[in-house]
Amino acid sequence: MASKFTLSNRTGWLMAGPAIALIAGFVILPFFLAVGFSFTNQRLVSPNPAEFTGLANYRQLLGLGVLHLDPLKDAAGATVLDDQGQPKLPELRSITRKNPDYPQFDGMREWFSWSSGAGRTYVLASDVVFMKAIVNTVLFVIVVAPVQGGLALGLALLINQRLRGINVYRAIYFMPVVVSIVVVSLLWSFIYDEKQGILNNLLGALSFGALPRVDWLGNPATALASIIFMSIWQAVGFHMVIWLSGLQTISPTLYEAAAIEGSSKWQTFRYITWPGLKNTAILVLVVITMQAFGLFSQINVMTQGGPLDSTQTIVFQAVQRGYGKQDISGGSAISVILFVLVLSVSLIQRYLTRERN
Amino acid sequence: MAQTTPDNRGLRLVVRYTVLTLIAAIFSFPLIFMIMSSFKPAEQLLADAHTIRALLPIGDISLNNYFDAFKRAPVGLFVFNSVLVTSVTVVLSLALCSAAAFAFTFVQWKGRDLALTVILATLIVPFETIAIPLLLEASKLPWIGASGITYGWINSYRVQIVPFIADGLTIYLFVQYFKDLPGELIEAARVEGASWFAIYRRIVMPLSGPVLATAAILKFLAMYNQYLWPIMVTQEEQYRPVMVGLQYFFQLNRAWGEIMAYLSLITVPVLAFYLYLQKAFIASIASTGVKG
Amino acid sequence: MKHLKWSAATIALIGWGGMASATETLTMWYHGAGNEVESKIIHQIIDDFNASQKDWKVELQSFPQAAYNDSVTAGALAGNLPDILDVDGPNMPNWAWAGYMQPLTIDESKITGFLPGTKGMYNGKLYSIGLWDAAISLVTRKSILADLKLRTPTLDKPWSGDEFEAALKAAKASGKYKFALDLGTAWTGEWYPYAFSPFLQSFGGDIIDRTSYATAEKALNGDGAMAWGKWWQHLFKDGYAQAKQDGADRDNGFNTGEYAFSWNGNWAALGALKAYNDVVFLPAPDFGKGSKIGAASWQFGVSAKSAHPDGASKFIGFAIQDKYLAQFSNGIGLIPATTSAAAMVDNYKDGGPLSVFFAYSNKEGMVRPVTPGYVVESKVFEKAAGDIANGAEVGATLDAAVDEINADIKKNNGYAPH
């Protein structure tokens, strides 16, 4: 489209300028302030002036170490056994708490570990909670992005039929979207409740009592999955509508041509619908990914990151530190880490969905 | 389809409607629970919660929770504030963001690609992570009003509106949609001497029904459901929106009946807005359907 | 902002004409929005004060409690605080240290008879004063004690840790209760340190070393704390209490017979009295270092930015009259700050059904650590207590909590007063 007829610096800036100025003032500037805070020890409220601390916040958040411990030997060189007759390892806290021989591990905690040889290998982190938050957030994104996008497309195809009353169904599928996520989280807290929740009773009835009652949000094994399910339930209708508007942009004449040539439903989808949805697909994927990385409200209302950090997320940690613990510099560093992480992911996404000409 | 017998067709219809209805049940039951609960006294609400009774209007049904909710908090004021802040933001946002997206998609200008890249990068920044710096900034911003220049936007409608007018997501939505519009049409109009503004208004906007509806819904929801920011910037009750109002109901012993009534009340305006837009949405699709 | 400009104008006027009779407006923030009774009483006090003199006029801005602390922090960041602030007792040192509050200038004699937990002292100065205190007791029924053949503990001779253990065991063995003990784990946030750190203190541990306020080492991971952690974890592991409780169980569980004992505040006492005619409020068990409960509730103070600390202090001095203390107590069930006010309240006067709470507050009450770092320490403690309840390893969890608290103290240069 590069022609002299579409070239106009004045028009470009005139039409895009106001939006650019607002974004620069209310998103970019505060973000750079946050970047600045992350290199200091700035507190939310404090009479102490902030000091430049370099990368200290990042080191604290991302510090990792690997340690291998061998069983203890007694004076005779025999392996010491514990009460259960297992080889006894040195206490981890004797190494990570003010041990002058291991300054690199000071203040670190076990993130995870495995048996290796006669001993055990530990991966230590200076901020185990944050590590868990990263893992949970990434897990959430990996599950939610394809599942929600796929279900939304399925619903869009389902709802794109010419059927009497289809608009009613469309409105119903969309309804959860218009309800605030805070409200949704409150309602689902009821539904997931071990005793008072309708979900356990429903599953119990459907399985004739075979399924045991589960404390969905109180059990580290099910809490994140429960939040994933609810999040998809809430947002899938929105992406259904985006897919629908994409479907509407495909010319009916293409379908007519396909029908005349006698192509099967799958062929029609594969060779007409899907190629026509390319821009929509990129949009849906990008939007879901961005929103999923920002997972916060559900956590804040339903679990506060628990039980046992099984639902900690990056943004929840950023808020928890920045506001709750008044550590605005630590919270800001988390924001920057999140930014870099999502930026890398979206660059990869962009590379994978690039125009292949 | 031509070979399907009438019987077969009837059966298929039944299957289709059954599937559609089952899915509808999954999507609607929490909301039915909310609405039904709003008519029940708290003890009954909790006792009913784990059975099918939770979804039925049975037992001690009344509007008492609604009356109590209005007694506890100025619900009307909160809804008014939210609707005001939200609708002003939505209208301004659609205007500015579609104009920007138009410039990004159809006009060639210096700095365009860089500006678009930076704006798309802001999509990555969750609001929670910049709220505090934004508060520090907003508390120092100047404003020209009836009493001359004043500093500090705290406690106002503008502090709830202006920072949210332009955002990367809305611009991105428009850009992705505009890309599918026939660019030759715009170029042809330019060749024939149409002004940029005329092309924006007379060609592109009339074709943009679906994306306008989508962007409006998204913006409306984001604004209406704002919570963290209003808590930080509305110290006077007169400016508080619905989500801050929700906190009025979280006393030590939670009055769940009233909470359900309040939740139902604040959800209704959004549903109404959506149903209205859906009509516009479908109408616009019907009129612009053929393209590409 | 409005009132600041207005007061500046007034000051200019006074300077100009030397007339001092103008009425100054004082703004006040309070956490009671959404609570009808509380709002009514606070408005009454303000109306009475405004009518009682001509120099000052107090204007109230109410906030919902759940959002109050965030609002004040945001207000302080934005340089927008009122003259009179309402503050939760344990947060006061942080606000004073951060420079949002200034010491009160009310006559010491006015508060000599006040319950210790109502006086907000920091750095040897009075910053805030409460019209009431709150107290926790172990709620049960006489019939339950008789049924389980348990001795009735008294303030002078509370249950020992072993007796408490036996009581829980007996309640569980009876099979009559879903859980022996309702701890209120459904209430997150400040409830955890408020309600559960006194157990820790009774075991000989603490959230922080109170002699220096410079470290949590030994206090939160020493022998006392380890003993507390193991005991705390066994409550859940052995099925005496729920690590995750739903809100409805907390609100009504004891009153509908699901629990034998409930660890709950005096504000919930009226509900229990309504449900049963033989409710008793027992003192906290003594795990070795005495029987302890948390003290200090919401209090009034003056913001550091106030241009009229004299007026603000005058209002607070006015508000702490016995009749208002009594009104709050009648309205929302809190413990009046003075004996003379308690005598005016049916529930708290000598022989009243809640009078034991006054005694508990006076004798067992222990304020949470008086340090600006408490706002962080309380959250660290909350997480540690929650994790241990959910089965996390006690030693490692407490070590991590100590490290986090110490790192925070270091980041704040030891929270040295200014």
mmCIF file of N, CA, C and O in Angstrom, chain A residues 175-227:
data_model
loop_
_atom_site.group_PDB
_atom_site.id
_atom_site.type_symbol
_atom_site.label_atom_id
_atom_site.label_comp_id
_atom_site.label_asym_id
_atom_site.label_seq_id
_atom_site.Cartn_x
_atom_site.Cartn_y
_atom_site.Cartn_z
ATOM 1 N N MET A 175 -22.817 -14.781 28.720
ATOM 2 C CA MET A 175 -23.149 -14.169 30.013
ATOM 3 C C MET A 175 -22.020 -14.133 31.041
ATOM 4 O O MET A 175 -21.792 -13.098 31.660
ATOM 5 N N PRO A 176 -21.294 -15.230 31.263
ATOM 6 C CA PRO A 176 -20.241 -15.171 32.288
ATOM 7 C C PRO A 176 -19.235 -14.047 32.029
ATOM 8 O O PRO A 176 -18.654 -13.503 32.967
ATOM 9 N N VAL A 177 -19.042 -13.701 30.766
ATOM 10 C CA VAL A 177 -18.062 -12.672 30.437
ATOM 11 C C VAL A 177 -18.450 -11.330 31.031
ATOM 12 O O VAL A 177 -17.595 -10.561 31.468
ATOM 13 N N VAL A 178 -19.753 -11.056 31.042
ATOM 14 C CA VAL A 178 -20.159 -9.728 31.496
ATOM 15 C C VAL A 178 -20.177 -9.640 33.015
ATOM 16 O O VAL A 178 -20.367 -8.565 33.577
ATOM 17 N N VAL A 179 -19.966 -10.744 33.693
ATOM 18 C CA VAL A 179 -19.943 -10.688 35.148
ATOM 19 C C VAL A 179 -18.507 -10.471 35.595
ATOM 20 O O VAL A 179 -17.592 -11.134 35.111
ATOM 21 N N SER A 180 -18.330 -9.545 36.500
ATOM 22 C CA SER A 180 -16.989 -9.228 36.986
ATOM 23 C C SER A 180 -16.281 -10.486 37.485
ATOM 24 O O SER A 180 -16.883 -11.350 38.114
ATOM 25 N N ILE A 181 -14.997 -10.568 37.228
ATOM 26 C CA ILE A 181 -14.233 -11.744 37.652
ATOM 27 C C ILE A 181 -14.239 -11.862 39.175
ATOM 28 O O ILE A 181 -14.177 -12.957 39.731
ATOM 29 N N VAL A 182 -14.344 -10.725 39.847
ATOM 30 C CA VAL A 182 -14.432 -10.774 41.316
ATOM 31 C C VAL A 182 -15.726 -11.467 41.735
ATOM 32 O O VAL A 182 -15.747 -12.343 42.609
ATOM 33 N N VAL A 183 -16.826 -11.103 41.068
ATOM 34 C CA VAL A 183 -18.122 -11.709 41.363
ATOM 35 C C VAL A 183 -18.084 -13.200 41.033
ATOM 36 O O VAL A 183 -18.514 -14.043 41.825
ATOM 37 N N VAL A 184 -17.539 -13.511 39.870
ATOM 38 C CA VAL A 184 -17.438 -14.902 39.448
ATOM 39 C C VAL A 184 -16.638 -15.706 40.466
ATOM 40 O O VAL A 184 -17.021 -16.819 40.850
ATOM 41 N N SER A 185 -15.546 -15.142 40.934
ATOM 42 C CA SER A 185 -14.713 -15.856 41.891
ATOM 43 C C SER A 185 -15.471 -16.111 43.193
ATOM 44 O O SER A 185 -15.344 -17.185 43.790
ATOM 45 N N LEU A 186 -16.246 -15.117 43.618
ATOM 46 C CA LEU A 186 -17.038 -15.318 44.834
ATOM 47 C C LEU A 186 -18.046 -16.455 44.641
ATOM 48 O O LEU A 186 -18.201 -17.317 45.512
ATOM 49 N N LEU A 187 -18.727 -16.456 43.503
ATOM 50 C CA LEU A 187 -19.740 -17.486 43.251
ATOM 51 C C LEU A 187 -19.113 -18.872 43.199
ATOM 52 O O LEU A 187 -19.626 -19.826 43.771
ATOM 53 N N TRP A 188 -17.996 -18.969 42.512
ATOM 54 C CA TRP A 188 -17.358 -20.282 42.391
ATOM 55 C C TRP A 188 -16.745 -20.749 43.702
ATOM 56 O O TRP A 188 -16.575 -21.949 43.904
ATOM 57 N N SER A 189 -16.390 -19.815 44.575
ATOM 58 C CA SER A 189 -15.920 -20.251 45.891
ATOM 59 C C SER A 189 -17.021 -21.054 46.580
ATOM 60 O O SER A 189 -16.753 -22.050 47.256
ATOM 61 N N PHE A 190 -18.259 -20.622 46.405
ATOM 62 C CA PHE A 190 -19.399 -21.378 46.930
ATOM 63 C C PHE A 190 -19.500 -22.745 46.260
ATOM 64 O O PHE A 190 -19.715 -23.765 46.897
ATOM 65 N N ILE A 191 -19.383 -22.711 44.936
ATOM 66 C CA ILE A 191 -19.603 -23.931 44.166
ATOM 67 C C ILE A 191 -18.551 -24.993 44.482
ATOM 68 O O ILE A 191 -18.834 -26.173 44.569
ATOM 69 N N TYR A 192 -17.311 -24.522 44.699
ATOM 70 C CA TYR A 192 -16.211 -25.450 44.955
ATOM 71 C C TYR A 192 -16.144 -25.913 46.409
ATOM 72 O O TYR A 192 -15.371 -26.800 46.736
ATOM 73 N N ASP A 193 -16.892 -25.298 47.276
ATOM 74 C CA ASP A 193 -16.783 -25.606 48.700
ATOM 75 C C ASP A 193 -16.981 -27.098 48.953
ATOM 76 O O ASP A 193 -17.849 -27.732 48.368
ATOM 77 N N GLU A 194 -16.148 -27.618 49.857
ATOM 78 C CA GLU A 194 -16.204 -29.059 50.090
ATOM 79 C C GLU A 194 -17.570 -29.490 50.595
ATOM 80 O O GLU A 194 -18.153 -30.446 50.117
ATOM 81 N N LYS A 195 -18.094 -28.759 51.572
ATOM 82 C CA LYS A 195 -19.326 -29.192 52.192
ATOM 83 C C LYS A 195 -20.536 -28.539 51.542
ATOM 84 O O LYS A 195 -21.510 -29.195 51.191
ATOM 85 N N GLN A 196 -20.451 -27.216 51.386
ATOM 86 C CA GLN A 196 -21.622 -26.498 50.933
ATOM 87 C C GLN A 196 -21.681 -26.309 49.424
ATOM 88 O O GLN A 196 -22.616 -25.726 48.915
ATOM 89 N N GLY A 197 -20.640 -26.809 48.746
ATOM 90 C CA GLY A 197 -20.617 -26.581 47.309
ATOM 91 C C GLY A 197 -21.506 -27.549 46.551
ATOM 92 O O GLY A 197 -21.624 -28.717 46.915
ATOM 93 N N ILE A 198 -22.090 -27.021 45.499
ATOM 94 C CA ILE A 198 -22.994 -27.867 44.722
ATOM 95 C C ILE A 198 -22.198 -28.831 43.842
ATOM 96 O O ILE A 198 -22.692 -29.889 43.467
ATOM 97 N N LEU A 199 -20.940 -28.501 43.556
ATOM 98 C CA LEU A 199 -20.160 -29.324 42.640
ATOM 99 C C LEU A 199 -19.964 -30.743 43.167
ATOM 100 O O LEU A 199 -20.187 -31.722 42.461
ATOM 101 N N ASN A 200 -19.572 -30.854 44.443
ATOM 102 C CA ASN A 200 -19.355 -32.185 45.014
ATOM 103 C C ASN A 200 -20.634 -32.998 44.983
ATOM 104 O O ASN A 200 -20.608 -34.192 44.709
ATOM 105 N N ASN A 201 -21.756 -32.344 45.268
ATOM 106 C CA ASN A 201 -23.016 -33.078 45.266
ATOM 107 C C ASN A 201 -23.404 -33.505 43.868
ATOM 108 O O ASN A 201 -23.926 -34.589 43.662
ATOM 109 N N LEU A 202 -23.142 -32.631 42.929
ATOM 110 C CA LEU A 202 -23.463 -32.938 41.534
ATOM 111 C C LEU A 202 -22.632 -34.131 41.057
ATOM 112 O O LEU A 202 -23.156 -35.098 40.513
ATOM 113 N N LEU A 203 -21.315 -34.063 41.305
ATOM 114 C CA LEU A 203 -20.438 -35.155 40.885
ATOM 115 C C LEU A 203 -20.808 -36.438 41.622
ATOM 116 O O LEU A 203 -20.798 -37.524 41.041
ATOM 117 N N GLY A 204 -21.151 -36.295 42.881
ATOM 118 C CA GLY A 204 -21.552 -37.460 43.661
ATOM 119 C C GLY A 204 -22.785 -38.116 43.060
ATOM 120 O O GLY A 204 -22.844 -39.337 42.895
ATOM 121 N N ALA A 205 -23.754 -37.279 42.684
ATOM 122 C CA ALA A 205 -24.995 -37.823 42.121
ATOM 123 C C ALA A 205 -24.736 -38.463 40.767
ATOM 124 O O ALA A 205 -25.223 -39.550 40.474
ATOM 125 N N LEU A 206 -23.923 -37.803 39.954
ATOM 126 C CA LEU A 206 -23.653 -38.330 38.615
ATOM 127 C C LEU A 206 -22.893 -39.653 38.666
ATOM 128 O O LEU A 206 -23.041 -40.495 37.793
ATOM 129 N N SER A 207 -22.068 -39.813 39.690
ATOM 130 C CA SER A 207 -21.260 -41.032 39.774
ATOM 131 C C SER A 207 -21.877 -42.016 40.768
ATOM 132 O O SER A 207 -21.231 -42.972 41.163
ATOM 133 N N PHE A 208 -23.104 -41.780 41.197
ATOM 134 C CA PHE A 208 -23.785 -42.606 42.195
ATOM 135 C C PHE A 208 -22.923 -42.763 43.439
ATOM 136 O O PHE A 208 -22.770 -43.852 43.974
ATOM 137 N N GLY A 209 -22.316 -41.656 43.865
ATOM 138 C CA GLY A 209 -21.563 -41.662 45.112
ATOM 139 C C GLY A 209 -20.164 -42.236 45.007
ATOM 140 O O GLY A 209 -19.473 -42.364 46.014
ATOM 141 N N ALA A 210 -19.744 -42.599 43.797
ATOM 142 C CA ALA A 210 -18.427 -43.221 43.667
ATOM 143 C C ALA A 210 -17.304 -42.199 43.865
ATOM 144 O O ALA A 210 -16.245 -42.522 44.382
ATOM 145 N N LEU A 211 -17.546 -40.945 43.447
ATOM 146 C CA LEU A 211 -16.494 -39.940 43.577
ATOM 147 C C LEU A 211 -16.473 -39.380 44.997
ATOM 148 O O LEU A 211 -17.515 -39.027 45.538
ATOM 149 N N PRO A 212 -15.297 -39.330 45.592
ATOM 150 C CA PRO A 212 -15.220 -38.774 46.941
ATOM 151 C C PRO A 212 -15.385 -37.253 46.908
ATOM 152 O O PRO A 212 -15.179 -36.613 45.868
ATOM 153 N N ARG A 213 -15.788 -36.680 48.025
ATOM 154 C CA ARG A 213 -15.880 -35.211 48.117
ATOM 155 C C ARG A 213 -14.470 -34.628 48.087
ATOM 156 O O ARG A 213 -13.550 -35.182 48.679
ATOM 157 N N VAL A 214 -14.334 -33.518 47.404
ATOM 158 C CA VAL A 214 -13.020 -32.895 47.283
ATOM 159 C C VAL A 214 -13.122 -31.456 47.757
ATOM 160 O O VAL A 214 -14.097 -30.763 47.448
ATOM 161 N N ASP A 215 -12.130 -31.028 48.513
ATOM 162 C CA ASP A 215 -12.052 -29.617 48.883
ATOM 163 C C ASP A 215 -11.272 -28.925 47.768
ATOM 164 O O ASP A 215 -10.066 -28.746 47.853
ATOM 165 N N TRP A 216 -12.002 -28.561 46.728
ATOM 166 C CA TRP A 216 -11.347 -28.164 45.476
ATOM 167 C C TRP A 216 -10.300 -27.083 45.649
ATOM 168 O O TRP A 216 -9.214 -27.164 45.097
ATOM 169 N N LEU A 217 -10.635 -26.037 46.410
ATOM 170 C CA LEU A 217 -9.683 -24.931 46.542
ATOM 171 C C LEU A 217 -8.736 -25.131 47.726
ATOM 172 O O LEU A 217 -7.726 -24.440 47.829
ATOM 173 N N GLY A 218 -9.054 -26.065 48.605
ATOM 174 C CA GLY A 218 -8.238 -26.242 49.800
ATOM 175 C C GLY A 218 -7.181 -27.315 49.651
ATOM 176 O O GLY A 218 -6.400 -27.547 50.555
ATOM 177 N N ASN A 219 -7.172 -27.963 48.517
ATOM 178 C CA ASN A 219 -6.245 -29.058 48.298
ATOM 179 C C ASN A 219 -5.188 -28.628 47.283
ATOM 180 O O ASN A 219 -5.530 -28.234 46.172
ATOM 181 N N PRO A 220 -3.897 -28.685 47.658
ATOM 182 C CA PRO A 220 -2.857 -28.209 46.730
ATOM 183 C C PRO A 220 -2.907 -28.914 45.375
ATOM 184 O O PRO A 220 -2.484 -28.359 44.366
ATOM 185 N N ALA A 221 -3.452 -30.139 45.346
ATOM 186 C CA ALA A 221 -3.461 -30.882 44.086
ATOM 187 C C ALA A 221 -4.546 -30.390 43.141
ATOM 188 O O ALA A 221 -4.453 -30.582 41.929
ATOM 189 N N THR A 222 -5.603 -29.785 43.660
ATOM 190 C CA THR A 222 -6.719 -29.401 42.795
ATOM 191 C C THR A 222 -6.936 -27.899 42.677
ATOM 192 O O THR A 222 -7.703 -27.456 41.825
ATOM 193 N N ALA A 223 -6.271 -27.112 43.525
ATOM 194 C CA ALA A 223 -6.602 -25.683 43.593
ATOM 195 C C ALA A 223 -6.360 -24.969 42.262
ATOM 196 O O ALA A 223 -7.238 -24.267 41.747
ATOM 197 N N LEU A 224 -5.169 -25.181 41.684
ATOM 198 C CA LEU A 224 -4.861 -24.456 40.446
ATOM 199 C C LEU A 224 -5.768 -24.938 39.313
ATOM 200 O O LEU A 224 -6.270 -24.142 38.518
ATOM 201 N N ALA A 225 -6.015 -26.252 39.255
ATOM 202 C CA ALA A 225 -6.891 -26.788 38.215
ATOM 203 C C ALA A 225 -8.290 -26.186 38.344
ATOM 204 O O ALA A 225 -8.931 -25.852 37.337
ATOM 205 N N SER A 226 -8.752 -26.042 39.561
ATOM 206 C CA SER A 226 -10.086 -25.455 39.763
ATOM 207 C C SER A 226 -10.129 -24.028 39.258
ATOM 208 O O SER A 226 -11.123 -23.593 38.662
ATOM 209 N N ILE A 227 -9.056 -23.295 39.521
ATOM 210 C CA ILE A 227 -9.024 -21.904 39.066
ATOM 211 C C ILE A 227 -8.920 -21.843 37.536
ATOM 212 O O ILE A 227 -9.546 -20.991 36.897
#
